[in-house]
XYZ file of C-alpha atoms in Angstrom:
647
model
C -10.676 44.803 -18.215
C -13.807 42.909 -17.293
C -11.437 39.768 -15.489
C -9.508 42.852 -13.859
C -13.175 44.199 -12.555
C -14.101 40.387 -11.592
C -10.586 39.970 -9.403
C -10.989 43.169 -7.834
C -14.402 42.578 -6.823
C -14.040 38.985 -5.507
C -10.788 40.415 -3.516
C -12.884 42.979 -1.685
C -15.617 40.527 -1.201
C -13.111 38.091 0.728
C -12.250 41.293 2.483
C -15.313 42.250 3.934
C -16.511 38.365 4.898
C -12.872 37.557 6.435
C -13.069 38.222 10.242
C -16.289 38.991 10.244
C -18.420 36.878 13.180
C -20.073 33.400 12.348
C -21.969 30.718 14.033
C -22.799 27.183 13.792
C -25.903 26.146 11.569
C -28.188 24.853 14.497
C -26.445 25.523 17.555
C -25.830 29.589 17.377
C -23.986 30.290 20.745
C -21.293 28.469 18.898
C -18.863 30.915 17.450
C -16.065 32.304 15.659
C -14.790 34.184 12.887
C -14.456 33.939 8.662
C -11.613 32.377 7.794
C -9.622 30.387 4.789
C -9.208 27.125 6.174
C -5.174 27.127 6.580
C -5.769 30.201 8.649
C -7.878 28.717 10.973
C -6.399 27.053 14.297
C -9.655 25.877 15.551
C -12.689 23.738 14.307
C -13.557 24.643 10.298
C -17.611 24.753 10.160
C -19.799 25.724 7.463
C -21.309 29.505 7.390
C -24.270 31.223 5.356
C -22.309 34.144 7.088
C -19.003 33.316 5.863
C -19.490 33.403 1.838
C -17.111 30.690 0.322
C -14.833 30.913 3.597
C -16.198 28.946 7.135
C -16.548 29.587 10.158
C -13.382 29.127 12.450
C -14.580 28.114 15.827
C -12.060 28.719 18.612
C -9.958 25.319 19.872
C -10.279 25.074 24.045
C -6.686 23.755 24.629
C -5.971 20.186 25.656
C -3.221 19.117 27.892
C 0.077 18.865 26.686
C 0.993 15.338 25.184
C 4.289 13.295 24.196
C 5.030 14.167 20.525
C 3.266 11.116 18.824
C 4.229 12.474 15.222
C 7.320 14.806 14.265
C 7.028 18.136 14.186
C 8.741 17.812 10.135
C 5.275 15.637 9.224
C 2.975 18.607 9.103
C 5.401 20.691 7.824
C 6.319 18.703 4.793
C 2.699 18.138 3.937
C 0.592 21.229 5.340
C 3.230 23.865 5.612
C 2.726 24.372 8.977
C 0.143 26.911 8.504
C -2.151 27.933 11.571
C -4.711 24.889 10.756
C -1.162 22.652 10.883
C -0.051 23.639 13.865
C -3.077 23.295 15.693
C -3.492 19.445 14.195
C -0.538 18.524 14.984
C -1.175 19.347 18.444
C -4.476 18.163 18.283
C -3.368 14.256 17.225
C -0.592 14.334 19.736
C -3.050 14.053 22.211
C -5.512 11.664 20.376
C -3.028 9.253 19.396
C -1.327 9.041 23.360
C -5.427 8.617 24.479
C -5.737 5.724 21.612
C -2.374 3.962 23.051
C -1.257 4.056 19.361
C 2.097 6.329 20.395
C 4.622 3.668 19.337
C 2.674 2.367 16.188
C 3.825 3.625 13.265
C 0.908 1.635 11.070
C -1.651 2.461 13.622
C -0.709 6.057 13.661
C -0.904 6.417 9.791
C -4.071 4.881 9.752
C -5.284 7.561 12.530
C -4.261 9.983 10.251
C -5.409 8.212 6.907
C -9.361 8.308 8.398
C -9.706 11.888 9.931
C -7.980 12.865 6.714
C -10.109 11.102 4.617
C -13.429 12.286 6.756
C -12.209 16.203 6.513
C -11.837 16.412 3.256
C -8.206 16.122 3.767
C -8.216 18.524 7.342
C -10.382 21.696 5.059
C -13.470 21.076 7.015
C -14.725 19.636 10.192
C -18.297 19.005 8.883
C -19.959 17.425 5.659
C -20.705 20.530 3.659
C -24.162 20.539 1.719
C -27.622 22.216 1.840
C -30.524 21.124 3.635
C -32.238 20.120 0.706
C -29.228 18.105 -0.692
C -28.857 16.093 3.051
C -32.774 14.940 2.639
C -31.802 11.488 1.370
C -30.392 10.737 4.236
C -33.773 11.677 6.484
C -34.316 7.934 6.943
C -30.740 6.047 6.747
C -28.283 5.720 9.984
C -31.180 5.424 12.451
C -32.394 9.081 11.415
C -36.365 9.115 11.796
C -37.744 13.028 10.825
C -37.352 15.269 8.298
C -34.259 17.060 9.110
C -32.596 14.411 10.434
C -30.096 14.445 7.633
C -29.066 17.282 7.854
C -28.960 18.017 11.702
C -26.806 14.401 11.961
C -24.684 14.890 9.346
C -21.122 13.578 8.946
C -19.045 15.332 11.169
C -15.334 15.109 13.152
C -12.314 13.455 12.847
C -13.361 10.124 12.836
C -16.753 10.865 10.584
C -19.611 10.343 13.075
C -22.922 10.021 11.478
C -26.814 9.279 11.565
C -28.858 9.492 14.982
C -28.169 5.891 16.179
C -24.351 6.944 16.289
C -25.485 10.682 18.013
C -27.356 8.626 20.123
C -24.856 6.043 21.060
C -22.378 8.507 21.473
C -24.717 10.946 24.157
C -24.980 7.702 26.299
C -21.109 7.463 26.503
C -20.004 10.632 26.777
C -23.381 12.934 28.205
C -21.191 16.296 28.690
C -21.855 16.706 24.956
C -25.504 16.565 24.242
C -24.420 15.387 21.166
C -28.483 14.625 20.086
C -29.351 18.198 20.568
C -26.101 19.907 19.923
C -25.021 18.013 17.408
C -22.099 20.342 15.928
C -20.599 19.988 19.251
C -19.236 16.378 18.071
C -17.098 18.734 15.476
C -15.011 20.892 17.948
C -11.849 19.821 17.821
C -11.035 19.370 20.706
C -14.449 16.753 21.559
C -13.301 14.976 18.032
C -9.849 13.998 19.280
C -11.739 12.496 22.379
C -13.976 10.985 19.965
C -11.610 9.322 17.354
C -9.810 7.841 20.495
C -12.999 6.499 21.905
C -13.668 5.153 18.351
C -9.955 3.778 18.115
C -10.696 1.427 20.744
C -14.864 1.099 20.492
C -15.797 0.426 16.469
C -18.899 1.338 17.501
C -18.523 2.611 20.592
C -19.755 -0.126 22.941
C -17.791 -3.057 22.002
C -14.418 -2.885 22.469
C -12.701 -4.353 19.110
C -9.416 -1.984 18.791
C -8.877 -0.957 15.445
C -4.730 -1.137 16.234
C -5.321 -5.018 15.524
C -5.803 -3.861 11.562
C -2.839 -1.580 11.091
C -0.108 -4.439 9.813
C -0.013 -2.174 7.198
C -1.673 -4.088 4.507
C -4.638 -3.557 2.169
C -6.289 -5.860 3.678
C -6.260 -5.092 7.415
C -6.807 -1.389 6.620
C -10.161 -2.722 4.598
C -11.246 -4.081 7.544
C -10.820 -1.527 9.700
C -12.499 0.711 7.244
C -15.755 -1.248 6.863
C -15.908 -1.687 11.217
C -16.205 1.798 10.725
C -18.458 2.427 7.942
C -20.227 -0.529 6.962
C -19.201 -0.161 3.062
C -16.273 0.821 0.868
C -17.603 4.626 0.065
C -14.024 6.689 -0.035
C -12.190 3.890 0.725
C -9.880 4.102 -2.701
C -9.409 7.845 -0.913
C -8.202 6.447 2.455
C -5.987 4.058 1.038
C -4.178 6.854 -0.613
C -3.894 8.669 2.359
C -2.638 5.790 3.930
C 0.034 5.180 1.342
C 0.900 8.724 2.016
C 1.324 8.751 5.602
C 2.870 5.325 5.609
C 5.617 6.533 3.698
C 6.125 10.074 5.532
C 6.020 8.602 8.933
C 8.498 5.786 7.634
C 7.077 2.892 8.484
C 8.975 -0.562 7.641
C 7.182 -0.489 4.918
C 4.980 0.624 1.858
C 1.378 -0.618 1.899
C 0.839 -4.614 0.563
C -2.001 -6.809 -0.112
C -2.215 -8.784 3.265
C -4.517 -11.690 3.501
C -7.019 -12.695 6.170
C -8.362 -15.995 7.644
C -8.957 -19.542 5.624
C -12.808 -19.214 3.777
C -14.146 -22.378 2.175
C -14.785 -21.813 -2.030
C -17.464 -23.198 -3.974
C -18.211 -25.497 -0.396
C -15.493 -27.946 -2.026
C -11.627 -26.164 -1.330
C -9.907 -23.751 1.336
C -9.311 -20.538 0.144
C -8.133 -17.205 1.836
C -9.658 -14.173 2.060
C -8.242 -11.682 -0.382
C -8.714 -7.993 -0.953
C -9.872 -7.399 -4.860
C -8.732 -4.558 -6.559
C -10.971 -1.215 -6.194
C -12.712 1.705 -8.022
C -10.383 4.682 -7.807
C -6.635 2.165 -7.302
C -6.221 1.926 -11.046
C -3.002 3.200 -10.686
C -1.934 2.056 -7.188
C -2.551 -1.683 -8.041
C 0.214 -3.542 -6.488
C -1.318 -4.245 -3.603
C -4.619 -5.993 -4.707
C -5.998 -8.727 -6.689
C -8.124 -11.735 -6.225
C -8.586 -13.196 -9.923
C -10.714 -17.080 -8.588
C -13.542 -17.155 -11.300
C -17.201 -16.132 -9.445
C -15.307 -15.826 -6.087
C -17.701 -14.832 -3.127
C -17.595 -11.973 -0.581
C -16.124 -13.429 2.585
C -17.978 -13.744 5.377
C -18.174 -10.125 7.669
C -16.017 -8.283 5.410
C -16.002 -5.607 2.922
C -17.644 -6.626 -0.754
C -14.292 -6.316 -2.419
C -12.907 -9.090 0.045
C -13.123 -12.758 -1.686
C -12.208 -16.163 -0.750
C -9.608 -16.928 -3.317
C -7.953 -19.878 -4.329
C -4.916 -18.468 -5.872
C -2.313 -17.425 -4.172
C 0.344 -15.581 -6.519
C 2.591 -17.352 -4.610
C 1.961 -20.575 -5.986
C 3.034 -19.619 -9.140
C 5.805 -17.030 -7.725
C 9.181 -17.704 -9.283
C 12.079 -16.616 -7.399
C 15.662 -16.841 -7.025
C 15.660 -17.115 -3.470
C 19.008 -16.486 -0.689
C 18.919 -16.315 2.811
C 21.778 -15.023 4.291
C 21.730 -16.245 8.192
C 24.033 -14.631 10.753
C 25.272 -17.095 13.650
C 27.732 -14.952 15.109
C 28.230 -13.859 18.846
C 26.265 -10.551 18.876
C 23.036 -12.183 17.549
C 22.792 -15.068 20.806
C 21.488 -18.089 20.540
C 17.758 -17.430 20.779
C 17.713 -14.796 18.181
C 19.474 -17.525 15.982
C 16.733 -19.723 16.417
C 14.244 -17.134 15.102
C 15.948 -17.050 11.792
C 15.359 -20.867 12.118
C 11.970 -20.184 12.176
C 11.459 -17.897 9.709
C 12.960 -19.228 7.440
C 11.182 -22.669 7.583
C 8.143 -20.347 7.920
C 8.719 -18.550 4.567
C 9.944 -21.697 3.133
C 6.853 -23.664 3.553
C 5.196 -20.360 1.893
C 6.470 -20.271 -1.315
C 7.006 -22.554 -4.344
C 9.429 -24.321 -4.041
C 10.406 -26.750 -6.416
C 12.833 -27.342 -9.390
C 10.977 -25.576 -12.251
C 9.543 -23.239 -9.563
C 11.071 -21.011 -6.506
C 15.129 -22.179 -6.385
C 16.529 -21.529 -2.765
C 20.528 -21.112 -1.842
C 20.842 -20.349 1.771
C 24.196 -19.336 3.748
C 25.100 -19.985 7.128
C 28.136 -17.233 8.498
C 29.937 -15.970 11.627
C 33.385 -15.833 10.765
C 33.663 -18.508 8.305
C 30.824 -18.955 5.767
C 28.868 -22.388 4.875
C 26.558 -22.956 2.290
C 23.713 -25.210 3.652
C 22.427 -25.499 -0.170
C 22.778 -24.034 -3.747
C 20.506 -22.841 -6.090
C 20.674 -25.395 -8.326
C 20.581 -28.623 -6.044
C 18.560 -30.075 -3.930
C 15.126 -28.580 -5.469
C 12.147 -30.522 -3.266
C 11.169 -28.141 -0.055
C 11.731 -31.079 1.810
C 15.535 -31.067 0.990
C 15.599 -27.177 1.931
C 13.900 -27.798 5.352
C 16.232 -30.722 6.483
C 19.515 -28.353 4.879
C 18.021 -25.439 7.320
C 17.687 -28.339 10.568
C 21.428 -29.065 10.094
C 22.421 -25.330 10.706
C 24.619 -24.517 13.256
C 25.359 -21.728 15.495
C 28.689 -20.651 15.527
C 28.466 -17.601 18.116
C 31.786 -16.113 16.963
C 32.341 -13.046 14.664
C 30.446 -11.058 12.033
C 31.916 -11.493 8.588
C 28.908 -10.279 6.806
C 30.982 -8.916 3.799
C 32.596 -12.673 2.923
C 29.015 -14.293 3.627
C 27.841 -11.229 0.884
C 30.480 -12.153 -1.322
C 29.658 -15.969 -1.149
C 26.057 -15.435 -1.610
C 27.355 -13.544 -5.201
C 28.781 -17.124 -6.301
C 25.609 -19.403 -5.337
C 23.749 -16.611 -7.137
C 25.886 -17.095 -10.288
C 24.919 -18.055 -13.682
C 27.124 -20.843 -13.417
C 25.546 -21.905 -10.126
C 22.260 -21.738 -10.886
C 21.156 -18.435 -11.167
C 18.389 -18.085 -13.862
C 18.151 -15.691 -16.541
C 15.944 -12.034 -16.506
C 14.476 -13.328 -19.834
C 12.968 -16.612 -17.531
C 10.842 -13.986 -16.007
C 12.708 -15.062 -12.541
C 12.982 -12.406 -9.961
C 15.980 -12.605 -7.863
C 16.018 -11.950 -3.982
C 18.207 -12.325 -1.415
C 16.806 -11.874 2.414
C 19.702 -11.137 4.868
C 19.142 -11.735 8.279
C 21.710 -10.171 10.685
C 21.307 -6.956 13.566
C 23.791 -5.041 11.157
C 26.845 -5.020 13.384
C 28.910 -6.727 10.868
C 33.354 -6.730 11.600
C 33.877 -4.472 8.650
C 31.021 -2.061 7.657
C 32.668 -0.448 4.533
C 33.320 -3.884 3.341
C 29.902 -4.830 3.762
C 28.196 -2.389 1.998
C 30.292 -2.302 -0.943
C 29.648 -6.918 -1.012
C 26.305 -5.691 -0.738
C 26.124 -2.974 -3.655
C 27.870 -6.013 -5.729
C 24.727 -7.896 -5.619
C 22.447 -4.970 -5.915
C 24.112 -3.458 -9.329
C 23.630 -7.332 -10.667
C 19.814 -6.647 -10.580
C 19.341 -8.854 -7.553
C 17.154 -7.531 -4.828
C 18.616 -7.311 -1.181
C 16.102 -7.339 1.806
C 17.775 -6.687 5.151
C 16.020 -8.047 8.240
C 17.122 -6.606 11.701
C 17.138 -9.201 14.252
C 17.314 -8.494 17.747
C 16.400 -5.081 19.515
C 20.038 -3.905 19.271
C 20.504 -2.945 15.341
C 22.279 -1.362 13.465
C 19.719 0.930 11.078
C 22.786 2.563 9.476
C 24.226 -0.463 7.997
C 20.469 -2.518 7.350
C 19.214 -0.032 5.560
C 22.792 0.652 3.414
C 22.629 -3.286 2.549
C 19.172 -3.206 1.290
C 17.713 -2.061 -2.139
C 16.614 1.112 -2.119
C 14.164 2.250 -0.338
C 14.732 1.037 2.573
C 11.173 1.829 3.394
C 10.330 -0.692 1.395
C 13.327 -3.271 1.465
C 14.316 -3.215 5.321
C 12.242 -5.273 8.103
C 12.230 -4.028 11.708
C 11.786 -7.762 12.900
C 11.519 -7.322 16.590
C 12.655 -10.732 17.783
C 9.692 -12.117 14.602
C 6.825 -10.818 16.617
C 5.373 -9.878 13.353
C 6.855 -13.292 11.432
C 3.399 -13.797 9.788
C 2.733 -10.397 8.586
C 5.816 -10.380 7.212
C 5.961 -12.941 5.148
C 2.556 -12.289 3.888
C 4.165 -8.754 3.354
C 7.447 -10.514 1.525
C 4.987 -11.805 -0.725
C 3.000 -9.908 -1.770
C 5.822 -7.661 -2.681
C 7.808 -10.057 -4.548
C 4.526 -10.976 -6.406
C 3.692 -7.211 -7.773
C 7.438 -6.734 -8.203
C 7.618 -6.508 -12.253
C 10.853 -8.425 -13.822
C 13.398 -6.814 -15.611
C 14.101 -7.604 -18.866
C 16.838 -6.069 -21.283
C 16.219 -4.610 -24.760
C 16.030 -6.526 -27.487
C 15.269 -9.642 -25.796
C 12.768 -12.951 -25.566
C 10.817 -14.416 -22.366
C 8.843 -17.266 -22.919
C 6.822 -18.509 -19.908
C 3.222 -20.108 -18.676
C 0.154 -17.937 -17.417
C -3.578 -19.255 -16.068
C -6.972 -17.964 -17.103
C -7.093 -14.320 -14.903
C -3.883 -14.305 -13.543
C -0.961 -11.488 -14.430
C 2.840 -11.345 -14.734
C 4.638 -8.424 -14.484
C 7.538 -7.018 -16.318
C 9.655 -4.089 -16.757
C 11.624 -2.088 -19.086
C 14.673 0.677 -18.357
C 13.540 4.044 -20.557
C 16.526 4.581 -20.908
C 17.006 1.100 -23.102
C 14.388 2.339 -25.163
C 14.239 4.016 -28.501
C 11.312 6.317 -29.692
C 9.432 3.208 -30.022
C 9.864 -0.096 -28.673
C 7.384 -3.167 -30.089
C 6.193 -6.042 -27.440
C 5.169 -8.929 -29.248
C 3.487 -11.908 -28.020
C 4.012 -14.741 -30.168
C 0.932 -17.751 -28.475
C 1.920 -21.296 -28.414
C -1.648 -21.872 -26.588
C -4.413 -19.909 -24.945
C -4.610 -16.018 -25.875
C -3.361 -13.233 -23.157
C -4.079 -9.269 -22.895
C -1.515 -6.483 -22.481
C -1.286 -3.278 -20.862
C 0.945 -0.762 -20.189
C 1.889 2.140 -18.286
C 4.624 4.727 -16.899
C 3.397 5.527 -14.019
C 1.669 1.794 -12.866
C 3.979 -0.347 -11.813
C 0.964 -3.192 -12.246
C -0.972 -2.223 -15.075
C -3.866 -4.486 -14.846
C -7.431 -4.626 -16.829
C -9.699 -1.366 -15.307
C -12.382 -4.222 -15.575
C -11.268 -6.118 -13.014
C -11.628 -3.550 -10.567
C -14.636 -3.647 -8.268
C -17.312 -1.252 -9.221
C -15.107 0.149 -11.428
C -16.385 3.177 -13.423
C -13.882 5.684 -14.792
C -14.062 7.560 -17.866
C -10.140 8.509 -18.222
C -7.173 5.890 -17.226
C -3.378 5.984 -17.923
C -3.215 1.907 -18.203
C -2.929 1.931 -21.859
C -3.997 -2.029 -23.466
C -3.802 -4.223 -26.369
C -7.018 -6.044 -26.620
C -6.293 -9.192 -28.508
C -7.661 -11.360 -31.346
C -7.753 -14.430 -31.610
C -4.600 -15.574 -33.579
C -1.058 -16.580 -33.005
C 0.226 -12.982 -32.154
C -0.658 -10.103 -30.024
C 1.711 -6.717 -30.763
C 1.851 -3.306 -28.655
C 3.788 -0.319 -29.435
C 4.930 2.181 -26.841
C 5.667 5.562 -27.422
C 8.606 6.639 -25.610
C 7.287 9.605 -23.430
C 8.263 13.354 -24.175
C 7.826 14.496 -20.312
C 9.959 12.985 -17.553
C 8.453 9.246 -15.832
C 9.937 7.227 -14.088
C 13.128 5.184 -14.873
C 10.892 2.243 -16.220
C 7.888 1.465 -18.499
C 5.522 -1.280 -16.761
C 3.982 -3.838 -19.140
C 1.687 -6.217 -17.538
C 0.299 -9.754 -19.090
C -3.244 -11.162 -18.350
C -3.943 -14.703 -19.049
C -7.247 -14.699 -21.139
C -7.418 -19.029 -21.201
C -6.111 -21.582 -19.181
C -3.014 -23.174 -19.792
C -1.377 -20.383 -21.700
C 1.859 -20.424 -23.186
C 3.348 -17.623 -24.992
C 7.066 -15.797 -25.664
C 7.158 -12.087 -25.330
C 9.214 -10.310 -27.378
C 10.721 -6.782 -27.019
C 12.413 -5.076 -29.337
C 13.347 -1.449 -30.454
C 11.908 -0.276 -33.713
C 14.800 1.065 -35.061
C 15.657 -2.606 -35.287
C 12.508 -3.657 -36.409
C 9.476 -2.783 -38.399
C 6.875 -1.447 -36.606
C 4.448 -0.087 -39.348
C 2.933 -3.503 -40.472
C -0.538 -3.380 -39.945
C -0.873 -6.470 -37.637
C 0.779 -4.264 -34.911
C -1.568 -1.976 -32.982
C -0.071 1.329 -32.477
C -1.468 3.067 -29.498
C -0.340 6.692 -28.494
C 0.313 6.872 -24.814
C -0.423 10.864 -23.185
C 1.198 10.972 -19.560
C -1.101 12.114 -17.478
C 0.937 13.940 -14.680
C -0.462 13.950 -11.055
C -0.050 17.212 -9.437
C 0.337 15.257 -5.760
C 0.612 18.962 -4.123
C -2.912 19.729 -4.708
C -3.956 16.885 -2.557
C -2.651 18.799 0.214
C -3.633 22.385 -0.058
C -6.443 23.378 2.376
């Protein structure tokens, strides 16, 4: 009775606040109306007035704009309530003012920020008491009392502190921004705002953020810090990133990048390398810089270090490049697949106990230029790719799939999953192949054999159907709009960073022996479904000592104290911290609610020089009740995603 009492009383207590009239904090001939925030089409402000509702300030309407973002985007995520709508609207314009339009990374990364600075779009200002902003009296150029509070964060694009006020007054004067400082908030001045920041960092020098958006961790780090000086909220912005990445479908899911060359210890060239963060623990694929007392690289964020690894120096693949040479790709676009793949070449390791490269050659007939299994050195690769020629006839993709399935045989070369080798097979073509059907099904040959097909479309005539119907799945992940290799760096960088975090498969019951360096990690997988109730990892060490973790959900469980400023209290990276002896042992719990199709296990080198053989096995086979084996009890902890989207 007393809940029922409770209900009813809050219910009439919304009532009587919703619709009634509000005002801004300072500026009072700013108005509007109680609201929830999803009913609100204009500007979402705080309220004494409005009781846990705010105060929904009336939109002045903007001219009508090209659709930057479909209609669908909003609806998927926001439900195209009210507050939706008016966004949507709102970002059309923005994004056509930022010259952003026709760039899918850019555009996500508009939308990552003003998500990230509204508290995912539920309020337009940073909501606190007076007392509560004082701290901030004397940071971000503020000089009296009140000063924190009056120049608090506020818009799309998270202006804050009177130097930015200031700044912002001298370009733009109509808004008294100094004096009337909640009129930075209004919608409809935010847009102008986040445009004017798109292009001016901070707001006088032009430095357009669109030059970060490659979609990688890295780039979208830097753009972060131009904007804020520091990481705060940045593990929040990435997510949002991820998000709209994915929902805008981009060419790709977000990767680790790299930036320029950085000197280490004043002795070797390194690279600067985005670090894992506080608050990615269980979005890790795209970070890691694991060089020993590496140092913050010069003008960047604190998590970016000069490294001297690069994972793919010790990236093992089984790598095929599938070139077309017929007719409909012409002779320049020909040369471009030259060029990238000399490009990736000289990228990876390649080497006889290292990367192993079989590349074909097709129009209507199909050549291979070299196997798998001959020829190792990267010189002999580079001088098989020179003698290539273009044939400029038909489009036989299917055969050139089909031949590519017998250089990537066992018998030809092909390593085993227990060798901890990933296979990949890049096909280059615009997707207008003689026999589509045919294709496809060569194609779904090679995929069902655990071999990972990336399609790259060449040319500005392709065929998305077919690309995207060769490559694995998704094809947001595994197809490459290469427009004539404008983009050839960032996507290679992107290829490997991908192939690095991608875990290797490995069957039940079986053995993997391999090499690992002080701080570095390999990644492997297992199918559930191979599983029994419990499945035992065991490490047997032939030298050096390694830690392992483990998770459902992860598909790069790594150790939570490698990330920077990392402080977390719960984490669903389960680990086997080992002593020092000849084994390590790890037994997973088959989960109860439904994962994913694999469990993740992840291996970090504790001492150089480390050489073990992991074992998996199921412990119905085996005995897993000896009390060398640590038994840990893994609880999934299931991510509600929808409530990251609810006003």
């Amino acid at each position: 009775m007393a809940c029922l009492i409770v209900m009813l009383l809050v219910s009439l207590l919304i009532s009587i606040v919703n619709g009634q009239q509000c005002s801004a904090g300072f500026n009072q001939s700013i108005t509007g109306q109680c609201s929830s925030a999803h009913n609100c089409s204009g500007t979402l402000l705080t309220s004494t007035a409005c009781g846990k509702q705010l105060c929904c300030i009336p939109t002045r309407a903007l001219p009508v704009s090209p659709n930057c973002l479909p209609p669908k985007l909003f609806h998927a995520l926001y439900n195209n309530t009210p507050r939706a709508q008016s966004l949507l609207n709102i970002f059309n314009y923005g994004m056509n003012a930022s010259g952003i339009c026709n760039h899918c990374q850019a555009k996500a990364a508009f939308l990552a920020i003003a998500a990230t600075m509204t508290k995912n779009f539920s309020i337009d200002e940073r909501s606190a008491s007076d007392a509560q902003f004082t701290a901030d009296d004397d940071k971000y150029g503020n000089k009296q009392k009140g000063d924190g509070s009056r120049f608090r964060r506020r818009g799309l694009f998270g202006l804050r502190g009177r130097t930015m006020y200031e700044r912002l007054q001298a370009v733009f004067p109509q808004y008294q921004s100094v004096n009337n400082s909640e009129s930075v908030a209004l919608l409809e001045n935010a847009i102008i705002i986040a445009a004017r920041f798109w292009n001016y960092p901070d707001l006088i020098n032009k430095s357009s953020l669109t030059h970060d958006t490659d979609g990688s961790f890295y780039g979208f780090s830097m753009l972060w810090h131009k904007l804020n000086r520091d990481v705060t909220e940045l593990a929040t912005a990435v997510k949002y990133y991820q998000t709209f990445l994915r929902q805008l479908q981009c060419s790709s899911d977000l990767y680790q990048g790299e930036g320029p060359s950085c000197i280490y210890n004043n002795t070797h060239l390194g690279t600067c390398t985005p670090g894992c963060i506080k608050g990615l623990e269980e979005s890790s694929s795209f970070c890691g810089c694991s060089t020993p007392k590496a140092q913050p690289c010069p003008k960047s964020p604190s998590h970016v270090r000069c490294c001297l690894d690069s994972c793919a120096q010790e990236l093992k693949l089984d790598l095929g490049l599938v070139l077309d040479a017929s007719g409909s790709i012409g002779k320049d676009n020909y040369t471009l697949q030259l060029n990238f793949t000399r490009g990736l070449l000289r990228q990876l390791n390649v080497g006889q106990n290292k990367t192993h490269v079989g590349i074909i050659n097709y129009s209507t007939d199909q050549e291979v230029l070299t196997w798998l299994n001959q020829n190792y050195a990267l010189s002999e690769k580079l001088r098989q790719v020179d003698r290539a020629t273009y044939y400029g006839s038909g489009t036989d993709t299917a055969s050139a799939l089909k031949t590519a399935d017998t250089v990537f045989s066992i018998a030809n070369g092909r390593r085993k999953l227990e060798q901890g080798v990933t296979p990949v097979i890049f096909v280059l073509t615009d997707g207008a192949s003689d026999n589509p059907p045919a294709t496809i099904q060569a194609a779904k040959i090679l995929k069902d054999k655990d071999i990972t097909l990336v399609s790259v479309g060449v040319g500005g005539q392709v065929n998305l159907v077919e690309l995207h119907a060769i490559c694995s799945s998704p094809p947001a992940e595994n197809y490459f709009a290469m427009s004539d290799y404008q983009a050839l760096q960032s996507r290679i960088n992107q290829f490997k960073s991908k192939a690095c975090s991608e875990p290797g498969l490995i069957s039940s019951n079986t053995t993997v022996t391999d090499e690992i360096q002080k701080d570095r990690y390999k990644f492997l997988k297992i199918k559930i479904i191979l599983m029994s109730n419990k499945t035992l990892i065991k490490v047997t060490l032939f030298n050096g000592n390694v830690k392992l973790f483990y998770s459902f959900t992860n598909r790069n469980p790594k150790d939570p104290a490698d990330f920077f400023d990392y402080e977390s209290e719960t984490r669903s990276i389960i680990e086997a911290t080992p002593k020092k002896s000849s084994e390590v042992t790890l037994v997973i719990d088959k989960p109860n609610a439904p994962t994913g199709e694999y469990a993740f296990i992840g291996v970090k080198g504790l001492e150089d020089h480390t050489r073990y053989q992991i074992q998996f096995d199921d412990c119905a086979k085996v005995d897993c009740t000896k009390s060398s084996v640590i038994t840990i009890k893994f609880s999934i902890l299931l991510t509600i995603l929808c409530t990251l989207f609810v006003f």
